[in-house]
Amino acid sequence: MDALIEKLKGQIIEQLNLAEVKPEEINPDSPLFGEGLGLDSIDALELIVLLEKHYGIKIEDPKDGKTIFQSLRTMAEYIKANGKS
Amino acid sequence: MIFASYNNIISGLGFSTDENYKAILNSELAVKKTILPFSTESFCVAKINEADLKTHFSSFENTERYTKLEQLSILSIQDVMKQSGINPADEKTLLIYSTTKGNIDLLEKNNASHVDKNRMYLWSFANVLKQHFNFKHTPIVLSNACISGLLAIIIAKRYIDSGAFNNVIVCGGDILSEFTLSGFKSFNALSNEPSKPFDANRVGINLGEAVSTILITNNKALAKPYETQIISGFSANDANHISGPSRTGDGLFQCLNQLGITNKNKIGFISAHGTATPFNDEMESIAIERANLSSVPVNSLKGYYGHTLGAAGVLETILSLESLKNQTLIKSEGFESLGVSGKISVIDSFEKKSFDSFIKTASGFGGCNAAALFSKL
Amino acid sequence: MNNIISYAHIKNNSVSVNGTQVFCSEKNTTLPEFLSEAYKSLGISYPKFHKMDLQCKLGFLCTEFAIKNTNFISENELDKTAIVICNSASSLQTDKLHQHSIDDKTNYFPSPAVFVYTLPNIIIGELAIKHKITGENAFFVSEKFDVNLIVNYTELILNDYATSAICGWVEVDEDAYEAFIFLVETKNNTNKNTIFKPLNELVVTQIYNQS
């Protein structure tokens, strides 16, 4: 799980162009949206692309994203439960 | 005074304004589920009939030398030139072209067109129109997302007010493309059914293709079609987010607030942008209420045409002029029950009404907004 | 009386402000590297910068350089600040990226973060967001930098619709790039570090060709 979380940090930083954020600065349990990383609506859509591209998971209803992307940890747990790769 | 004059609409509902207005009164929709060449998936879009275009353009030579958008634009502008009799080569005549993507189909890997790829450049596309009609001046090309059409009309008024021109042909157009469909799909912004502006069950937009042209002029003789002038028009930015509108409708409110409305009871309706995305319609309702215009009936024409991008502002203004001329409020197609928190009154059936003015609004990616007030003389 | 109070020009891996070079990179630096270095040299922290496409980064930086050391933002009513930008390639650079992402049906991942930049006026949105500028907008496309178009329209706007303006040319097209931004005010703003030139075609042509 920890390895996946570290991998996700790198992927998120790259996919969302968070150039000024260092992996060690991301707390896996902090909210991704709102405070924490302060991601926005386009980032939310990009995370859906990320899941499909890197993990083969297709999210049919973007509204599910709210729970899946609550934090890095919830995202990793979802991938562990649903991922193909 | 600046007048809204002769015009043309080419869309899935016909090749003239007349045809389009009659179709609207008949509750015909340009949007329908369609299988497009690039996908097995069906999209709910408004497409212009290819066979009809071929027929209309058949009198021209070397049709393969023109892209689809060029053919449509030539036909649309030609109709307006014919109706108005104005001389495109005149010193004081200008063409303003509004588009978001122009000849974007030329970017496609398998595009088999014989047209020079250089025509991807919007100025090069506009130059085709300049050469064809022999406009004296280089056309002005405006590419400002979905407010382009309405903004082009507003800019036309400003140029005429300044004395620089007497006649400005404003043409707005965009074609359906995999480029745009895939992009809006990635935003999860598309609806697979005909869209429902302002409705509680709205889920997203339909894309539509159209080209629309209107003559804006200071020549009173050319005011004949509508005897209607453009009173005022403005654009403003939300300064909030590049794709999401301001939750409090700041930019649109700023535009509406500046229009100089003295008696809102005389305003027949607001032709809203009404794309049927959850966010846009919500924002518009809030801006309308903030501007103290809750009592003015609202419609969106996108339930009939889908979102025609660069053409939208022009097409929807023209139909609003028809509405004003015929003293008939156009039903906001797709609307059943209010699904926005701003207090607005959506037009849910065609209605004869006595009124002398209307407001047109538009909003777009990049946080831009525009609004204009039109009034009978 | 409309006055140009500051201008910046970015081309050939070099940034100049009011005619004086203020930053440059090595000749063989790529555009993304150059933009990154120029951003660092400004000493600002604006995370949204990294999400922008190359054209918006270029236009954003050019404007920041023009604004830096002036009080353009604090002294003007930002709801009456217009932004008028032009180029010849609209958003073609990013259009090609988006098209590429949909060309191969076996590797089909269109990105909303890319698609949003396939409209040239997004640069206006980025500038508006950074500085809370809510005035008039216009993005024009012309074959070359059309001094006549931009000066005429800006003058027109400043008569009745704005009291200040950010104007210019911002373009990334294949390997070529250039940004030229000038700031215009209608009132007498006695601020050091600004220049004071009348807004007209001759002056704009002059300062554009200067560096």
PDB file of N, CA, C and O in Angstrom, chain B residues 1 15 65 93 107 130 133 152 163 199 295-296 327 333 335 368:
ATOM      1  N   MET B   1     -27.578  55.873 -34.241  1.00  0.00           N
ATOM      2  CA  MET B   1     -28.218  54.604 -33.843  1.00  0.00           C
ATOM      3  C   MET B   1     -27.641  53.456 -34.646  1.00  0.00           C
ATOM      4  O   MET B   1     -27.311  53.602 -35.814  1.00  0.00           O
ATOM      5  N   PHE B  15     -31.561  26.457 -44.188  1.00  0.00           N
ATOM      6  CA  PHE B  15     -30.522  27.307 -44.753  1.00  0.00           C
ATOM      7  C   PHE B  15     -30.895  28.783 -44.800  1.00  0.00           C
ATOM      8  O   PHE B  15     -30.223  29.581 -45.460  1.00  0.00           O
ATOM      9  N   ARG B  65     -12.183  22.976 -53.267  1.00  0.00           N
ATOM     10  CA  ARG B  65     -11.175  23.922 -52.801  1.00  0.00           C
ATOM     11  C   ARG B  65     -11.608  24.660 -51.540  1.00  0.00           C
ATOM     12  O   ARG B  65     -10.891  25.512 -51.039  1.00  0.00           O
ATOM     13  N   THR B  93     -17.158  49.249 -45.105  1.00  0.00           N
ATOM     14  CA  THR B  93     -17.787  47.952 -44.816  1.00  0.00           C
ATOM     15  C   THR B  93     -16.733  47.010 -44.265  1.00  0.00           C
ATOM     16  O   THR B  93     -15.603  46.980 -44.748  1.00  0.00           O
ATOM     17  N   LEU B 107      -6.906  19.462 -39.033  1.00  0.00           N
ATOM     18  CA  LEU B 107      -5.885  18.889 -38.155  1.00  0.00           C
ATOM     19  C   LEU B 107      -5.954  17.368 -38.131  1.00  0.00           C
ATOM     20  O   LEU B 107      -5.028  16.705 -37.680  1.00  0.00           O
ATOM     21  N   LYS B 130     -12.610  36.980 -47.587  1.00  0.00           N
ATOM     22  CA  LYS B 130     -12.246  38.301 -48.094  1.00  0.00           C
ATOM     23  C   LYS B 130     -12.095  38.244 -49.616  1.00  0.00           C
ATOM     24  O   LYS B 130     -12.644  39.086 -50.327  1.00  0.00           O
ATOM     25  N   PHE B 133     -15.586  37.538 -51.512  1.00  0.00           N
ATOM     26  CA  PHE B 133     -16.550  38.639 -51.590  1.00  0.00           C
ATOM     27  C   PHE B 133     -15.915  39.947 -52.017  1.00  0.00           C
ATOM     28  O   PHE B 133     -16.603  40.919 -52.277  1.00  0.00           O
ATOM     29  N   ALA B 152     -18.829  39.770 -31.015  1.00  0.00           N
ATOM     30  CA  ALA B 152     -18.604  40.301 -32.371  1.00  0.00           C
ATOM     31  C   ALA B 152     -19.674  41.331 -32.720  1.00  0.00           C
ATOM     32  O   ALA B 152     -19.384  42.362 -33.339  1.00  0.00           O
ATOM     33  N   GLY B 163     -17.401  55.684 -35.943  1.00  0.00           N
ATOM     34  CA  GLY B 163     -17.333  56.321 -37.253  1.00  0.00           C
ATOM     35  C   GLY B 163     -16.441  55.594 -38.242  1.00  0.00           C
ATOM     36  O   GLY B 163     -16.354  55.959 -39.410  1.00  0.00           O
ATOM     37  N   ASP B 199     -33.220  23.103 -16.457  1.00  0.00           N
ATOM     38  CA  ASP B 199     -34.075  22.067 -15.892  1.00  0.00           C
ATOM     39  C   ASP B 199     -33.404  21.344 -14.717  1.00  0.00           C
ATOM     40  O   ASP B 199     -32.183  21.229 -14.672  1.00  0.00           O
ATOM     41  N   SER B 295     -37.983  38.959 -12.850  1.00  0.00           N
ATOM     42  CA  SER B 295     -39.330  38.988 -13.423  1.00  0.00           C
ATOM     43  C   SER B 295     -39.312  38.915 -14.950  1.00  0.00           C
ATOM     44  O   SER B 295     -40.354  38.780 -15.588  1.00  0.00           O
ATOM     45  N   VAL B 296     -38.148  38.999 -15.548  1.00  0.00           N
ATOM     46  CA  VAL B 296     -38.067  38.959 -17.010  1.00  0.00           C
ATOM     47  C   VAL B 296     -37.981  37.502 -17.470  1.00  0.00           C
ATOM     48  O   VAL B 296     -37.079  36.775 -17.058  1.00  0.00           O
ATOM     49  N   GLN B 327     -43.517  39.405 -31.920  1.00  0.00           N
ATOM     50  CA  GLN B 327     -44.140  39.570 -30.607  1.00  0.00           C
ATOM     51  C   GLN B 327     -44.552  38.212 -30.031  1.00  0.00           C
ATOM     52  O   GLN B 327     -45.657  38.022 -29.520  1.00  0.00           O
ATOM     53  N   GLU B 333     -36.950  25.148 -25.059  1.00  0.00           N
ATOM     54  CA  GLU B 333     -37.065  23.718 -25.305  1.00  0.00           C
ATOM     55  C   GLU B 333     -36.237  22.896 -24.320  1.00  0.00           C
ATOM     56  O   GLU B 333     -35.086  23.230 -24.030  1.00  0.00           O
ATOM     57  N   PHE B 335     -37.093  22.383 -21.183  1.00  0.00           N
ATOM     58  CA  PHE B 335     -37.359  22.776 -19.806  1.00  0.00           C
ATOM     59  C   PHE B 335     -38.660  22.168 -19.302  1.00  0.00           C
ATOM     60  O   PHE B 335     -39.683  22.256 -19.967  1.00  0.00           O
ATOM     61  N   CYS B 368     -15.108  34.372 -19.483  1.00  0.00           N
ATOM     62  CA  CYS B 368     -15.653  35.550 -20.166  1.00  0.00           C
ATOM     63  C   CYS B 368     -17.189  35.549 -20.170  1.00  0.00           C
ATOM     64  O   CYS B 368     -17.808  34.506 -20.126  1.00  0.00           O
TER      65      CYS B 368
END
